[in-house]
PDB file of C-alpha atoms in Angstrom:
ATOM      1  CA  PHE A   8       8.973   4.984  -6.995  1.00 86.00           C
ATOM      2  CA  ILE A   9      10.841   4.569 -10.163  1.00 88.00           C
ATOM      3  CA  ALA A  10      14.312   4.654  -8.521  1.00 90.00           C
ATOM      4  CA  ARG A  11      13.185   2.532  -5.610  1.00 93.00           C
ATOM      5  CA  THR A  12      11.534  -0.300  -7.756  1.00 93.00           C
ATOM      6  CA  ASN A  13      14.446  -0.336 -10.048  1.00 93.00           C
ATOM      7  CA  ALA A  14      17.004  -0.695  -7.247  1.00 94.00           C
ATOM      8  CA  ILE A  15      15.065  -3.654  -5.810  1.00 95.00           C
ATOM      9  CA  LYS A  16      14.849  -5.279  -9.311  1.00 95.00           C
ATOM     10  CA  GLU A  17      18.654  -4.924  -9.732  1.00 94.00           C
ATOM     11  CA  SER A  18      19.186  -6.629  -6.473  1.00 95.00           C
ATOM     12  CA  ILE A  19      16.864  -9.312  -7.464  1.00 95.00           C
ATOM     13  CA  PHE A  20      18.919  -9.990 -10.577  1.00 94.00           C
ATOM     14  CA  ALA A  21      22.154  -9.938  -8.807  1.00 94.00           C
ATOM     15  CA  ILE A  22      20.759 -12.538  -6.266  1.00 93.00           C
ATOM     16  CA  TYR A  23      19.499 -14.543  -9.135  1.00 91.00           C
ATOM     17  CA  GLU A  24      22.919 -14.912 -10.400  1.00 89.00           C
ATOM     18  CA  GLU A  25      24.073 -16.153  -6.774  1.00 89.00           C
ATOM     19  CA  ASP A  26      21.267 -18.843  -6.744  1.00 87.00           C
ATOM     20  CA  ASP A  27      19.684 -17.766  -3.360  1.00 90.00           C
ATOM     21  CA  PRO A  28      15.848 -18.272  -3.431  1.00 91.00           C
ATOM     22  CA  TYR A  29      15.455 -17.300   0.174  1.00 93.00           C
ATOM     23  CA  SER A  30      16.784 -13.658  -0.190  1.00 94.00           C
ATOM     24  CA  ILE A  31      15.298 -13.205  -3.757  1.00 94.00           C
ATOM     25  CA  SER A  32      11.837 -14.084  -1.914  1.00 94.00           C
ATOM     26  CA  ILE A  33      12.245 -11.335   0.659  1.00 95.00           C
ATOM     27  CA  LEU A  34      13.086  -8.711  -2.004  1.00 95.00           C
ATOM     28  CA  PHE A  35      10.280  -9.759  -4.195  1.00 95.00           C
ATOM     29  CA  ARG A  36       7.813  -9.246  -1.401  1.00 94.00           C
ATOM     30  CA  SER A  37       9.163  -5.703  -0.958  1.00 94.00           C
ATOM     31  CA  LEU A  38       8.895  -5.029  -4.690  1.00 95.00           C
ATOM     32  CA  LEU A  39       5.480  -6.298  -4.789  1.00 93.00           C
ATOM     33  CA  GLU A  40       4.448  -3.802  -1.939  1.00 93.00           C
ATOM     34  CA  HIS A  41       6.318  -0.833  -3.770  1.00 93.00           C
ATOM     35  CA  THR A  42       4.546  -1.711  -6.999  1.00 92.00           C
ATOM     36  CA  LEU A  43       1.046  -1.951  -5.285  1.00 92.00           C
ATOM     37  CA  LYS A  44       1.567   1.495  -3.827  1.00 93.00           C
ATOM     38  CA  ALA A  45       2.743   2.825  -7.091  1.00 93.00           C
ATOM     39  CA  LEU A  46      -0.202   1.483  -8.958  1.00 91.00           C
ATOM     40  CA  TYR A  47      -2.577   2.757  -6.506  1.00 92.00           C
ATOM     41  CA  LEU A  48      -1.278   6.188  -6.718  1.00 93.00           C
ATOM     42  CA  PHE A  49      -1.422   5.873 -10.540  1.00 92.00           C
ATOM     43  CA  MET A  50      -5.051   4.611 -10.544  1.00 89.00           C
ATOM     44  CA  ARG A  51      -6.163   7.409  -8.075  1.00 90.00           C
ATOM     45  CA  TRP A  52      -4.463  10.013 -10.220  1.00 91.00           C
ATOM     46  CA  ALA A  53      -6.044   8.698 -13.443  1.00 88.00           C
ATOM     47  CA  ILE A  54      -9.695   8.404 -11.886  1.00 89.00           C
ATOM     48  CA  GLU A  55      -9.649  11.727  -9.862  1.00 88.00           C
ATOM     49  CA  LYS A  56      -7.358  13.923 -12.017  1.00 87.00           C
ATOM     50  CA  SER A  57      -5.651  15.219  -8.899  1.00 86.00           C
ATOM     51  CA  ASP A  58      -2.729  14.636  -6.579  1.00 88.00           C
ATOM     52  CA  GLU A  59      -4.671  14.099  -3.449  1.00 91.00           C
ATOM     53  CA  ALA A  60      -3.676  10.520  -3.050  1.00 91.00           C
ATOM     54  CA  ALA A  61       0.028  11.415  -3.538  1.00 90.00           C
ATOM     55  CA  THR A  62      -0.404  14.229  -0.960  1.00 91.00           C
ATOM     56  CA  ASP A  63      -1.879  12.014   1.578  1.00 90.00           C
ATOM     57  CA  TYR A  64       0.792   9.376   0.884  1.00 91.00           C
ATOM     58  CA  TYR A  65       3.726  11.610   1.596  1.00 90.00           C
ATOM     59  CA  ASN A  66       1.854  13.368   4.647  1.00 89.00           C
ATOM     60  CA  PHE A  67       0.113  10.614   6.484  1.00 88.00           C
ATOM     61  CA  CYS A  68       2.489   7.858   5.880  1.00 90.00           C
ATOM     62  CA  ASP A  69       5.219   9.996   7.106  1.00 89.00           C
ATOM     63  CA  LEU A  70       3.382  10.822  10.215  1.00 88.00           C
ATOM     64  CA  SER A  71       2.460   7.218  10.746  1.00 88.00           C
ATOM     65  CA  GLU A  72       6.091   6.100  10.558  1.00 88.00           C
ATOM     66  CA  ASP A  73       7.014   8.898  13.173  1.00 86.00           C
ATOM     67  CA  LEU A  74       4.045   7.546  15.435  1.00 86.00           C
ATOM     68  CA  SER A  75       5.307   4.052  15.058  1.00 86.00           C
ATOM     69  CA  TYR A  76       8.747   5.047  16.069  1.00 85.00           C
ATOM     70  CA  LEU A  77       7.572   7.098  19.170  1.00 82.00           C
ATOM     71  CA  ARG A  78       5.321   4.149  20.192  1.00 81.00           C
ATOM     72  CA  SER A  79       8.590   1.883  20.036  1.00 81.00           C
ATOM     73  CA  LEU A  80      10.086   4.456  22.519  1.00 74.00           C
ATOM     74  CA  GLU A  81       7.016   4.376  24.815  1.00 74.00           C
ATOM     75  CA  GLN A  82       7.323   0.635  24.785  1.00 74.00           C
ATOM     76  CA  TRP A  83      10.965   0.772  25.786  1.00 73.00           C
ATOM     77  CA  VAL A  84      10.281   3.188  28.593  1.00 68.00           C
ATOM     78  CA  ASN A  85       7.545   0.891  29.899  1.00 68.00           C
ATOM     79  CA  ILE A  86       9.810  -1.960  29.830  1.00 68.00           C
ATOM     80  CA  THR A  87      12.836  -0.423  31.443  1.00 70.00           C
ATOM     81  CA  ASP A  88      11.173   1.867  33.838  1.00 66.00           C
ATOM     82  CA  SER A  89       7.322   1.284  34.336  1.00 60.00           C
ATOM     83  CA  LYS A  90       7.049   3.718  37.011  1.00 60.00           C
ATOM     84  CA  THR A  91       7.915   6.891  35.074  1.00 55.00           C
ATOM     85  CA  PRO A  92       5.123   7.864  32.868  1.00 58.00           C
ATOM     86  CA  GLY A  93       6.293   9.533  29.630  1.00 59.00           C
ATOM     87  CA  LYS A  94       4.429  11.713  26.946  1.00 64.00           C
ATOM     88  CA  VAL A  95       2.199   9.815  24.607  1.00 70.00           C
ATOM     89  CA  GLY A  96       3.516   9.450  21.123  1.00 78.00           C
ATOM     90  CA  ILE A  97       0.956  11.891  19.459  1.00 80.00           C
ATOM     91  CA  ASP A  98       1.711  14.531  21.993  1.00 80.00           C
ATOM     92  CA  ILE A  99       5.271  14.437  21.082  1.00 82.00           C
ATOM     93  CA  LEU A 100       4.387  14.436  17.420  1.00 83.00           C
ATOM     94  CA  HIS A 101       2.300  17.537  17.696  1.00 84.00           C
ATOM     95  CA  GLU A 102       5.095  19.180  19.515  1.00 82.00           C
ATOM     96  CA  THR A 103       7.765  18.337  16.987  1.00 83.00           C
ATOM     97  CA  LYS A 104       5.759  18.549  13.923  1.00 82.00           C
ATOM     98  CA  PRO A 105       3.230  21.485  14.268  1.00 82.00           C
ATOM     99  CA  ALA A 106       1.768  20.561  10.934  1.00 81.00           C
ATOM    100  CA  SER A 107       0.335  17.355  12.466  1.00 82.00           C
ATOM    101  CA  ASN A 108      -1.714  19.331  15.212  1.00 83.00           C
ATOM    102  CA  PRO A 109      -4.980  19.110  13.435  1.00 83.00           C
ATOM    103  CA  HIS A 110      -4.768  15.320  13.078  1.00 85.00           C
ATOM    104  CA  SER A 111      -5.490  12.602  15.845  1.00 85.00           C
ATOM    105  CA  ALA A 112      -3.543   9.322  16.077  1.00 85.00           C
ATOM    106  CA  LYS A 113      -6.725   7.663  14.688  1.00 89.00           C
ATOM    107  CA  GLU A 114      -6.869   9.861  11.717  1.00 89.00           C
ATOM    108  CA  ILE A 115      -3.308   9.395  10.713  1.00 87.00           C
ATOM    109  CA  LYS A 116      -3.654   5.643  11.085  1.00 90.00           C
ATOM    110  CA  LEU A 117      -6.795   5.591   9.001  1.00 91.00           C
ATOM    111  CA  LYS A 118      -5.343   7.843   6.313  1.00 91.00           C
ATOM    112  CA  ALA A 119      -2.119   5.766   6.179  1.00 92.00           C
ATOM    113  CA  ASN A 120      -3.932   2.451   6.167  1.00 92.00           C
ATOM    114  CA  GLN A 121      -5.191   3.129   2.553  1.00 92.00           C
ATOM    115  CA  PHE A 122      -1.750   2.436   1.464  1.00 94.00           C
ATOM    116  CA  THR A 123      -1.551  -1.085   2.919  1.00 91.00           C
ATOM    117  CA  PRO A 124      -1.346  -3.939   0.430  1.00 89.00           C
ATOM    118  CA  ARG A 125      -4.815  -5.332   1.446  1.00 87.00           C
ATOM    119  CA  GLU A 126      -6.559  -2.003   1.347  1.00 91.00           C
ATOM    120  CA  ILE A 127      -4.981  -1.223  -2.062  1.00 90.00           C
ATOM    121  CA  LEU A 128      -6.201  -4.494  -3.499  1.00 86.00           C
ATOM    122  CA  ARG A 129      -9.718  -3.849  -1.957  1.00 87.00           C
ATOM    123  CA  TYR A 130      -9.688  -0.569  -3.785  1.00 89.00           C
ATOM    124  CA  PHE A 131      -8.736  -2.186  -7.039  1.00 86.00           C
ATOM    125  CA  SER A 132     -11.561  -4.617  -6.556  1.00 82.00           C
ATOM    126  CA  THR A 133     -14.182  -1.968  -6.162  1.00 83.00           C
ATOM    127  CA  LYS A 134     -12.949   0.039  -9.000  1.00 77.00           C
ATOM    128  CA  SER A 135     -12.426  -2.955 -11.439  1.00 72.00           C
ATOM    129  CA  LYS A 136     -15.489  -3.523 -13.814  1.00 67.00           C
ATOM    130  CA  ASP A 137     -13.638  -6.559 -15.230  1.00 61.00           C
ATOM    131  CA  SER A 138     -14.305  -9.772 -13.316  1.00 59.00           C
ATOM    132  CA  GLN A 139     -11.041 -11.102 -15.063  1.00 59.00           C
ATOM    133  CA  PHE A 140      -9.205  -8.756 -12.687  1.00 61.00           C
ATOM    134  CA  ASP A 141     -10.520 -10.676  -9.744  1.00 65.00           C
ATOM    135  CA  PRO A 142      -7.938 -13.618  -9.936  1.00 70.00           C
ATOM    136  CA  PHE A 143      -5.109 -11.050 -10.157  1.00 70.00           C
ATOM    137  CA  ILE A 144      -6.243  -9.657  -6.965  1.00 71.00           C
ATOM    138  CA  MET A 145      -6.561 -12.917  -5.236  1.00 75.00           C
ATOM    139  CA  HIS A 146      -3.216 -14.188  -6.587  1.00 81.00           C
ATOM    140  CA  THR A 147      -1.428 -11.031  -5.453  1.00 81.00           C
ATOM    141  CA  LEU A 148      -2.934 -11.008  -2.000  1.00 81.00           C
ATOM    142  CA  CYS A 149      -2.147 -14.743  -1.422  1.00 84.00           C
ATOM    143  CA  THR A 150       1.513 -14.288  -2.873  1.00 87.00           C
ATOM    144  CA  TYR A 151       1.998 -11.323  -0.566  1.00 86.00           C
ATOM    145  CA  SER A 152       0.783 -13.332   2.488  1.00 88.00           C
ATOM    146  CA  GLU A 153       3.115 -16.296   1.538  1.00 90.00           C
ATOM    147  CA  LEU A 154       6.266 -14.244   1.004  1.00 92.00           C
ATOM    148  CA  SER A 155       5.603 -12.508   4.376  1.00 92.00           C
ATOM    149  CA  SER A 156       7.010 -15.599   6.001  1.00 93.00           C
ATOM    150  CA  PHE A 157      10.362 -15.188   4.319  1.00 94.00           C
ATOM    151  CA  VAL A 158      10.489 -11.433   5.755  1.00 92.00           C
ATOM    152  CA  HIS A 159       9.446 -12.389   9.184  1.00 91.00           C
ATOM    153  CA  GLY A 160      11.236 -15.789   9.546  1.00 90.00           C
ATOM    154  CA  GLY A 161       8.207 -17.975   9.521  1.00 92.00           C
ATOM    155  CA  PRO A 162       8.212 -21.728   9.333  1.00 93.00           C
ATOM    156  CA  PHE A 163       6.441 -21.750   6.053  1.00 93.00           C
ATOM    157  CA  SER A 164       9.560 -20.172   4.268  1.00 91.00           C
ATOM    158  CA  GLU A 165      11.790 -23.061   5.465  1.00 90.00           C
ATOM    159  CA  ARG A 166       9.267 -25.717   4.393  1.00 90.00           C
ATOM    160  CA  GLU A 167       8.879 -23.946   1.044  1.00 89.00           C
ATOM    161  CA  ILE A 168      12.517 -23.632   0.217  1.00 87.00           C
ATOM    162  CA  ALA A 169      13.022 -27.338   1.324  1.00 88.00           C
ATOM    163  CA  ARG A 170      10.253 -28.370  -1.169  1.00 86.00           C
ATOM    164  CA  GLN A 171      11.876 -26.415  -4.135  1.00 83.00           C
ATOM    165  CA  THR A 172      15.177 -27.813  -3.297  1.00 80.00           C
ATOM    166  CA  GLY A 173      13.782 -31.458  -3.197  1.00 78.00           C
ATOM    167  CA  GLU A 174      11.817 -31.058  -6.328  1.00 77.00           C
ATOM    168  CA  ASN A 175      14.588 -29.351  -8.278  1.00 77.00           C
ATOM    169  CA  ARG A 176      12.479 -26.354  -8.780  1.00 76.00           C
ATOM    170  CA  THR A 177      14.851 -23.616  -7.243  1.00 80.00           C
ATOM    171  CA  THR A 178      16.080 -22.177 -10.565  1.00 83.00           C
ATOM    172  CA  PRO A 179      12.515 -21.954 -12.293  1.00 86.00           C
ATOM    173  CA  TYR A 180      11.213 -20.279  -9.110  1.00 87.00           C
ATOM    174  CA  MET A 181      13.926 -17.771  -9.125  1.00 90.00           C
ATOM    175  CA  ARG A 182      13.700 -17.257 -12.864  1.00 90.00           C
ATOM    176  CA  ASP A 183       9.848 -16.649 -12.445  1.00 90.00           C
ATOM    177  CA  ILE A 184      10.508 -14.032  -9.842  1.00 91.00           C
ATOM    178  CA  ALA A 185      13.282 -12.324 -11.994  1.00 92.00           C
ATOM    179  CA  GLU A 186      10.687 -12.014 -14.777  1.00 91.00           C
ATOM    180  CA  LYS A 187       8.060 -10.674 -12.653  1.00 90.00           C
ATOM    181  CA  ALA A 188      10.425  -8.113 -11.121  1.00 92.00           C
ATOM    182  CA  LEU A 189      11.352  -6.793 -14.470  1.00 90.00           C
ATOM    183  CA  LEU A 190       7.732  -6.434 -15.502  1.00 87.00           C
ATOM    184  CA  LEU A 191       6.670  -4.776 -12.166  1.00 90.00           C
ATOM    185  CA  ALA A 192       9.583  -2.368 -12.207  1.00 90.00           C
ATOM    186  CA  ASN A 193       8.880  -1.336 -15.618  1.00 86.00           C
ATOM    187  CA  THR A 194       5.109  -0.939 -15.216  1.00 86.00           C
ATOM    188  CA  VAL A 195       5.820   1.606 -12.521  1.00 90.00           C
ATOM    189  CA  LYS A 196       8.175   3.196 -14.964  1.00 87.00           C
ATOM    190  CA  LEU A 197       5.614   3.353 -17.805  1.00 84.00           C
ATOM    191  CA  ASN A 198       2.762   4.674 -15.374  1.00 85.00           C
ATOM    192  CA  ALA A 199       5.069   7.402 -14.282  1.00 84.00           C
ATOM    193  CA  PHE A 200       5.714   8.492 -17.757  1.00 78.00           C
ATOM    194  CA  ILE A 201       2.157   8.668 -18.587  1.00 81.00           C
ATOM    195  CA  ILE A 202       1.882  11.082 -15.861  1.00 79.00           C
ATOM    196  CA  PHE A 203       4.818  13.010 -17.040  1.00 77.00           C
ATOM    197  CA  LEU A 204       3.262  13.191 -20.542  1.00 72.00           C
ATOM    198  CA  ASN A 205       0.161  14.798 -18.993  1.00 75.00           C
ATOM    199  CA  THR A 206       2.168  17.762 -17.775  1.00 73.00           C
ATOM    200  CA  ASN A 207       5.029  18.068 -20.327  1.00 65.00           C
ATOM    201  CA  ARG A 208       4.964  16.482 -23.928  1.00 65.00           C
ATOM    202  CA  LYS A 209       8.785  16.384 -24.014  1.00 66.00           C
ATOM    203  CA  PHE A 210       8.327  13.002 -22.525  1.00 62.00           C
ATOM    204  CA  ASP A 211       6.630  11.751 -25.620  1.00 65.00           C
ATOM    205  CA  GLN A 212       9.710  10.179 -27.289  1.00 65.00           C
ATOM    206  CA  ALA A 213      11.090   8.739 -24.083  1.00 63.00           C
ATOM    207  CA  TYR A 214       7.754   7.001 -23.318  1.00 60.00           C
ATOM    208  CA  LYS A 215       7.298   5.713 -26.888  1.00 63.00           C
ATOM    209  CA  GLU A 216      10.945   4.110 -26.639  1.00 63.00           C
ATOM    210  CA  LEU A 217      10.091   2.624 -23.118  1.00 62.00           C
ATOM    211  CA  ALA A 218       6.740   1.166 -24.403  1.00 62.00           C
ATOM    212  CA  VAL A 219       8.460  -0.584 -27.525  1.00 61.00           C
ATOM    213  CA  ALA A 220      11.308  -1.850 -25.414  1.00 60.00           C
ATOM    214  CA  SER A 221       8.679  -3.397 -22.969  1.00 58.00           C
ATOM    215  CA  GLY A 222       8.002  -5.930 -25.542  1.00 56.00           C
ATOM    216  CA  HIS A 223      11.400  -7.474 -25.029  1.00 43.00           C
ATOM    217  CA  TRP A 224      11.641  -7.155 -21.257  1.00 43.00           C
ATOM    218  CA  LYS A 225      10.189 -10.550 -20.404  1.00 43.00           C
ATOM    219  CA  GLN A 226      12.182 -12.322 -23.163  1.00 43.00           C
ATOM    220  CA  LYS A 227      15.407 -10.818 -21.836  1.00 44.00           C
ATOM    221  CA  ALA A 228      14.525 -11.818 -18.251  1.00 43.00           C
ATOM    222  CA  THR A 229      14.655 -15.559 -19.203  1.00 41.00           C
ATOM    223  CA  ASN A 230      18.337 -15.503 -20.237  1.00 44.00           C
ATOM    224  CA  LYS A 231      20.683 -16.592 -17.476  1.00 41.00           C
ATOM    225  CA  ASN A 232      22.686 -13.348 -17.515  1.00 41.00           C
ATOM    226  CA  LEU A 233      19.477 -11.257 -17.615  1.00 41.00           C
ATOM    227  CA  ASN A 234      20.555  -8.576 -19.998  1.00 41.00           C
ATOM    228  CA  ARG A 235      19.366  -5.160 -18.728  1.00 39.00           C
TER     229      ARG A 235
END
């Protein structure tokens, strides 16, 4: 997740320079989802002291994506030739990936769904003993929902861009996203280094330097050229 979130962050910085609020909203929604998954995996690792969550992520999310693709093929067959029955997606998956045989389509979906943003935030809510964490959960869920309109071409995205343009709020809006992108990407990085440190102390100095530098990230993000 370090490489992926960093790549999205860099793209957000580039779009910030181009003054494109629509595209930056799409990327921020993607970064938010990447970060939530990384935080969920980190929290599960910290609480359970195991790699079970990471194993489930790579195994069941991969199978879920395969099933989604196979179902798309099923739909295509039904649309183009409804008289010719084809194999069900899960049967094809079992044939092509023998390791999936013990798992039903329902089990795969259930296991993969734990990594959706809403289920992740639900998990955070159940594990948090601090009521001050609740506003973060609510805000994140609402922000993710609103940004979905930009990803899927909904009418809210058009209204929102028109409102920001009319109120001359485009630049502050994009700066806010750039600052948050910097914070999210580097939070993922810091959490990863905590895991690294628990397996090899050679990462100790790198973690300390990263933690110290984090105090300057937000300040740097406010600059127009967003020094990296």
